[in-house]
Coordinates of N, CA and C in Angstrom, one line a residue:
X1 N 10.2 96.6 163.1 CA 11.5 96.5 162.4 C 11.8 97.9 161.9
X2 N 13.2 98.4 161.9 CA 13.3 99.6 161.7 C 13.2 99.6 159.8
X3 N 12.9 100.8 159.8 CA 13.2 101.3 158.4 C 14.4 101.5 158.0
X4 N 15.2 100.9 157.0 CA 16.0 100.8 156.2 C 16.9 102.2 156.6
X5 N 16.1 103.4 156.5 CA 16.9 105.0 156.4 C 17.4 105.2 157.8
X6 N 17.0 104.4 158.6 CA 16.9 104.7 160.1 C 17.9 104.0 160.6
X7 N 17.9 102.7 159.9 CA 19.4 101.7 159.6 C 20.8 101.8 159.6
X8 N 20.3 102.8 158.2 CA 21.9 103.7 157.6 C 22.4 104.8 158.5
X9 N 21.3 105.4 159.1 CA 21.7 106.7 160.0 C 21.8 105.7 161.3
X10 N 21.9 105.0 161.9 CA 22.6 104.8 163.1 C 23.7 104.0 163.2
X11 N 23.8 103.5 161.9 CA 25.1 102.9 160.8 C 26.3 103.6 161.0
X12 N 25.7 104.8 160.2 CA 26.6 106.0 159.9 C 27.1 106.5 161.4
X13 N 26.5 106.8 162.5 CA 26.5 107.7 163.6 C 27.6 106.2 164.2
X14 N 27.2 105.3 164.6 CA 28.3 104.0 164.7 C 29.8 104.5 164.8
X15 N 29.7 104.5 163.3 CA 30.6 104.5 162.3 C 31.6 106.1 162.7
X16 N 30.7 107.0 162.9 CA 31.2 108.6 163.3 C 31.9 108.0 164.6
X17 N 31.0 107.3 165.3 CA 31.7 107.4 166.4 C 32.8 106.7 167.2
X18 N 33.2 105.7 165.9 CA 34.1 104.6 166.3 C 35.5 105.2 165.7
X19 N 35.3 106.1 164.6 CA 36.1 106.8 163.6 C 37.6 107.2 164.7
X20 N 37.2 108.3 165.4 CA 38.4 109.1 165.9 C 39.4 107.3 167.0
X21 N 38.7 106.7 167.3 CA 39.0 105.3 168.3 C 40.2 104.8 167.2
X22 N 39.5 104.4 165.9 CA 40.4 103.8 164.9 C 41.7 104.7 164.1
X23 N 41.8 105.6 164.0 CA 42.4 106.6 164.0 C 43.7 107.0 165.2
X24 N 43.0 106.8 166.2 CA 43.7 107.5 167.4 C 44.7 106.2 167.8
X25 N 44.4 104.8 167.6 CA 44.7 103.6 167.6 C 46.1 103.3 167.0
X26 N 45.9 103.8 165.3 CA 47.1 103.4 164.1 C 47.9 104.5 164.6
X27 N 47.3 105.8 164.7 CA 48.7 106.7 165.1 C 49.0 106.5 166.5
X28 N 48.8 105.9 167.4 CA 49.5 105.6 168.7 C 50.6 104.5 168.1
X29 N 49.8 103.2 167.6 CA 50.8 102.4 166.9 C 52.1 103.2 166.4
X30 N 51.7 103.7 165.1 CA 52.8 104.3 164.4 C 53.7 104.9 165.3
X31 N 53.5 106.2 166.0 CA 54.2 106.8 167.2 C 55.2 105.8 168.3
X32 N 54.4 104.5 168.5 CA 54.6 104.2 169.3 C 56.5 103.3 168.9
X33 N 56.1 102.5 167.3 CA 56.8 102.4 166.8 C 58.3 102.9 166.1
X34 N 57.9 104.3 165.8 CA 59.0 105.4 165.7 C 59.7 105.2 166.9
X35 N 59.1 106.0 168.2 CA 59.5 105.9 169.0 C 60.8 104.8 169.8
X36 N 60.3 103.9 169.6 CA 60.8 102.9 170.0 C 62.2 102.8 169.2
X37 N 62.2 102.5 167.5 CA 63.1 102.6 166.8 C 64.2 103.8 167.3
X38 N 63.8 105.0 167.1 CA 64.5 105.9 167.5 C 65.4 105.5 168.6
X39 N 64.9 104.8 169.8 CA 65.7 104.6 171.0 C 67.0 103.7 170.9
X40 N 67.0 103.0 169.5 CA 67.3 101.6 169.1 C 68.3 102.5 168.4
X41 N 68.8 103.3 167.6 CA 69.2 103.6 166.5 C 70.6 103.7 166.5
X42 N 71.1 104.5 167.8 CA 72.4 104.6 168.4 C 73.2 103.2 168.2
X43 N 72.5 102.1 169.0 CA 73.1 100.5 169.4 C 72.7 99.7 168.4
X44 N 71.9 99.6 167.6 CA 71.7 99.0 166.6 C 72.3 98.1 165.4
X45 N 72.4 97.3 165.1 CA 73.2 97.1 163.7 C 72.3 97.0 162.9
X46 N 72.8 97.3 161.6 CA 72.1 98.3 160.2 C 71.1 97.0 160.1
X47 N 71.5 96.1 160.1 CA 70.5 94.4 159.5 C 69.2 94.9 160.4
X48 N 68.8 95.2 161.2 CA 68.0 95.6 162.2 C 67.2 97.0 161.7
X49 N 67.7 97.6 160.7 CA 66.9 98.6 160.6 C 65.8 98.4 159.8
X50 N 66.1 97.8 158.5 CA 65.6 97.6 157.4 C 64.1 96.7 158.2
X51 N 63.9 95.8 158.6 CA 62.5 95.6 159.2 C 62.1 96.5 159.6
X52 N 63.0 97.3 160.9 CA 62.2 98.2 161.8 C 61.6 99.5 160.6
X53 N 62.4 100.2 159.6 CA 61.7 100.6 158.9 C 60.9 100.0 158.2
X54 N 60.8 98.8 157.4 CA 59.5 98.3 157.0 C 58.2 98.4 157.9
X55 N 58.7 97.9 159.4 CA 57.4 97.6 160.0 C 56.6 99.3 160.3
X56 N 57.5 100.4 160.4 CA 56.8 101.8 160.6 C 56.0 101.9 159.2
X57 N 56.9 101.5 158.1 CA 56.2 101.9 157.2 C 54.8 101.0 157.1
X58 N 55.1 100.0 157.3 CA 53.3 99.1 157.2 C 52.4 99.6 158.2
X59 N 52.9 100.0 159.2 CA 51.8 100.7 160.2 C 51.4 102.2 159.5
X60 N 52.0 102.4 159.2 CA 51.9 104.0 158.6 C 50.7 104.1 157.4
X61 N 51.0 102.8 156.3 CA 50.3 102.7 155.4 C 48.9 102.3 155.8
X62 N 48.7 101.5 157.3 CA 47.2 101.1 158.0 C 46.7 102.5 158.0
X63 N 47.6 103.8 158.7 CA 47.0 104.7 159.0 C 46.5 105.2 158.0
X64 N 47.1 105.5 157.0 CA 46.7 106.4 155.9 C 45.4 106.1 155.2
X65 N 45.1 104.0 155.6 CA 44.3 104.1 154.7 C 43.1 104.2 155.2
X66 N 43.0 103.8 156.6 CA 41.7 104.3 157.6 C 41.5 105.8 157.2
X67 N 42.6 106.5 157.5 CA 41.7 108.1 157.1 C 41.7 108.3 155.9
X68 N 41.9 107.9 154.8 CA 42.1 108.2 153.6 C 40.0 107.2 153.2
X69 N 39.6 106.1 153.6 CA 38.6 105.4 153.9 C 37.3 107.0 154.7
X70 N 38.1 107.2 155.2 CA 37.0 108.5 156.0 C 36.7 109.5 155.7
X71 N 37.7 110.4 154.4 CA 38.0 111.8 154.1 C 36.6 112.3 153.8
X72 N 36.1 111.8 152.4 CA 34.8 111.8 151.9 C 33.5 112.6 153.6
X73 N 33.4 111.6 154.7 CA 32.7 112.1 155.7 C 33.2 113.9 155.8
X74 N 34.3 113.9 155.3 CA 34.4 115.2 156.0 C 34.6 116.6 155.2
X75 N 34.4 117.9 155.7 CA 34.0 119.2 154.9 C 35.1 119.3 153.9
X76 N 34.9 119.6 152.6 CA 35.5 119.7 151.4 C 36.9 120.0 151.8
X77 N 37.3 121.6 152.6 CA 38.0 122.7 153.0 C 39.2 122.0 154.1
X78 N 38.4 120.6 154.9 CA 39.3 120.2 155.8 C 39.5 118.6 155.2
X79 N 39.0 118.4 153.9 CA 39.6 117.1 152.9 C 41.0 117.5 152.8
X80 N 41.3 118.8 152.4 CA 42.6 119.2 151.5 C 43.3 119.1 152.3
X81 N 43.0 120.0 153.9 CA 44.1 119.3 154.7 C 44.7 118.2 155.5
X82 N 43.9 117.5 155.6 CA 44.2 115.7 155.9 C 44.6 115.3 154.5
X83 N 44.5 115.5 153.4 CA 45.5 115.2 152.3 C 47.1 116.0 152.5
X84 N 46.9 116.9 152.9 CA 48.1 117.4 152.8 C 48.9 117.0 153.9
X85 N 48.7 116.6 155.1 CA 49.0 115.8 156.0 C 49.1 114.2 155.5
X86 N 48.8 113.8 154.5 CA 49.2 112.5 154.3 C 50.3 112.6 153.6
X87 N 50.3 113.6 152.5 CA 51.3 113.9 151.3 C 52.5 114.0 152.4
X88 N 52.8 114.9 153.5 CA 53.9 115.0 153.8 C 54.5 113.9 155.0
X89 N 53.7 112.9 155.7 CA 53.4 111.6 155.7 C 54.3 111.1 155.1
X90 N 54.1 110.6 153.7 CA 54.3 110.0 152.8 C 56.1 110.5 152.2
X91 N 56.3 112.0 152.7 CA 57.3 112.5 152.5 C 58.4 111.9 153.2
X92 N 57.8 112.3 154.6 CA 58.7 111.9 155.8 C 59.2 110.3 155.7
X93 N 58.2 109.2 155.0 CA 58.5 108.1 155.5 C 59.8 107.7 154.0
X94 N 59.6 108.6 153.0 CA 60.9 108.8 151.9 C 61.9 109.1 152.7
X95 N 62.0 110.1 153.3 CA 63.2 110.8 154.2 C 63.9 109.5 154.9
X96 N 63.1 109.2 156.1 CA 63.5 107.8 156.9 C 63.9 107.2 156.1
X97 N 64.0 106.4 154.9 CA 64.3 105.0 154.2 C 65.6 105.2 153.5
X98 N 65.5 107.2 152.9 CA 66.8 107.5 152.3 C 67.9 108.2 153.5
X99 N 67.3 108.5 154.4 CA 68.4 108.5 155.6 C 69.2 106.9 156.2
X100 N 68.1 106.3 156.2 CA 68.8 104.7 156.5 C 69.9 103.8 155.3
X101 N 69.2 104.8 154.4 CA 70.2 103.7 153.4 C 71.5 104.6 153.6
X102 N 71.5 106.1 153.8 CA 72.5 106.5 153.3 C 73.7 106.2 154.7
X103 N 72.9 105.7 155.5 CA 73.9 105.2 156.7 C 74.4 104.2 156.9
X104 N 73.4 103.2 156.2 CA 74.0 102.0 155.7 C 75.4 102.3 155.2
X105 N 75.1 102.7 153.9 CA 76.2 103.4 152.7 C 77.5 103.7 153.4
X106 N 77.2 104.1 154.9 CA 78.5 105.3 155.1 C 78.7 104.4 156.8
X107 N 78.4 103.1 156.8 CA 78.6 102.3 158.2 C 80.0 102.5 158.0
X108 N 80.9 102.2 159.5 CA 82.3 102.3 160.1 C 82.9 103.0 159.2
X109 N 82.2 104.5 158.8 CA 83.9 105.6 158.3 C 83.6 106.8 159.7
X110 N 83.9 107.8 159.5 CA 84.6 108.9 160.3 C 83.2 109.7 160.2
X111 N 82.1 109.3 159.8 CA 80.7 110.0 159.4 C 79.4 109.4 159.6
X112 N 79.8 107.9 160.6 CA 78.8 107.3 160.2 C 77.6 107.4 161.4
X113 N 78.1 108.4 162.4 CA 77.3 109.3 163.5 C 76.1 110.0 163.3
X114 N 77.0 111.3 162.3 CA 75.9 112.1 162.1 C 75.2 110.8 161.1
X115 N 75.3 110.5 160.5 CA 74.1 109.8 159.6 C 73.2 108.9 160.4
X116 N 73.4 108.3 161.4 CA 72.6 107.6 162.3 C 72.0 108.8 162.7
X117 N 72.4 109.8 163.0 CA 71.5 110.8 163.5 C 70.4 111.5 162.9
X118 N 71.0 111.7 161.9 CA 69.8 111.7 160.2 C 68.6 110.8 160.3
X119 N 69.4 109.6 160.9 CA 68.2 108.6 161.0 C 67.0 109.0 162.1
X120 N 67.5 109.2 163.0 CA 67.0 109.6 164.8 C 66.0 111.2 164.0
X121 N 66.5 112.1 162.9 CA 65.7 113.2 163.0 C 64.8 113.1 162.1
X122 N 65.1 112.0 160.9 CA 63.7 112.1 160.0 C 62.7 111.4 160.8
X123 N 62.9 110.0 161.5 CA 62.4 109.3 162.6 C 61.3 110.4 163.3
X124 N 62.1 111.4 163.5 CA 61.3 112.1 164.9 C 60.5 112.9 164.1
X125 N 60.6 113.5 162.9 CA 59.6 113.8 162.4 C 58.8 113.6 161.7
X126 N 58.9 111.9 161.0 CA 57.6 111.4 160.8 C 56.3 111.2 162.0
X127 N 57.2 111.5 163.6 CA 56.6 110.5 164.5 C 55.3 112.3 164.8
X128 N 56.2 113.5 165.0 CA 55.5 114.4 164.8 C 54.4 115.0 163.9
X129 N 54.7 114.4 162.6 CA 53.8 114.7 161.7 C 52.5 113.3 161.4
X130 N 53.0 112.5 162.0 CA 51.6 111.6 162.4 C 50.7 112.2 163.3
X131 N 51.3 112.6 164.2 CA 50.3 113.0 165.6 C 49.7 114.6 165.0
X132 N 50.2 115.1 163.8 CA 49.8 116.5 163.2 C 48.3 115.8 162.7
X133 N 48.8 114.8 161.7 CA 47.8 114.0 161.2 C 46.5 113.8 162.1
X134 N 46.8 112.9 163.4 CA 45.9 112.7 164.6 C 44.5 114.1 164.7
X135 N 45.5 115.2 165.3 CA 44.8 116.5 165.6 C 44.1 117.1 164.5
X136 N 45.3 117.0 163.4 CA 43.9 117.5 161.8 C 42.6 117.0 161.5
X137 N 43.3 115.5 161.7 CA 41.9 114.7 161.1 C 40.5 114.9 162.8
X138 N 41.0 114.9 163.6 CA 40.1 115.3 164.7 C 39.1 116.6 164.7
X139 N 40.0 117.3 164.4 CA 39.5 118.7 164.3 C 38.3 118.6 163.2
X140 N 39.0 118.0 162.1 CA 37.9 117.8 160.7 C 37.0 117.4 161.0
X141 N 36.9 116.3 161.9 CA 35.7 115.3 162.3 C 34.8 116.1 163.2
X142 N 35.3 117.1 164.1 CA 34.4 118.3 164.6 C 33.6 118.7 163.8
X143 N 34.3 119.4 163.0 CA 33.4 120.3 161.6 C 32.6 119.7 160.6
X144 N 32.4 118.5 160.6 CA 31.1 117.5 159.6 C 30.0 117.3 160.6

């Protein structure tokens, strides 16, 4: 029977090695999601948004909390920046919710273009700064 320490350590190594899979997983989701929305945004009616941003944001919050679950495994110096990739994360998906309302706000006047487009650019850079997320937390996972 193995010893207990011998348990933990191929527990842990498991666990190392299923990490970047689970990870790489939620941010395809997320991406994949943005993505899609974005294509949707032009043709859309507003009733339609309000899920599709809910469902980014619940995918988004799976991600955060898988890496946020893993930080700890990783070097002090590359914790700070997979937090700081969450914090602006966390930014981006404010941006999206107050770009959607403010287009809601401003449906059928002489403006209500560019503000769908507002929607299309915070969109596109939450979808960017997830996949920043992806490559940070990768890289980190190198250096532990």
């Amino acid at each position: 029977a193995p010893k207990p320490e011998e348990k933990t350590t191929s527990l842990h190594s498991a666990q190392k090695e299923e990490t970047p899979d689970i990870v790489l997983n939620q941010t395809l989701s997320v991406v994949e999601t943005v993505v899609s929305f974005i294509k949707t945004v032009e043709m859309s009616k507003y009733s339609a948004f309000v899920p599709s941003v809910m469902d980014i944001g619940t995918k988004l919050k799976k991600l955060i909390q898988v890496v946020e679950e893993r930080i700890p495994q990783l070097p002090p110096d590359r914790q700070t920046q997979v937090q700081l990739c969450h914090r602006t994360l966390t930014s981006d998906m404010g941006k999206l919710a107050e770009a959607m309302q403010l287009a809601m706000k401003y449906q059928e006047t002489s403006v209500e273009h560019e503000f769908r487009r507002s929607i299309q650019q915070a969109a596109h850079m939450l979808a960017l700064n997830t996949r920043h997320l992806l490559s940070t937390f990768t890289e980190a996972k190198k250096c532990s």
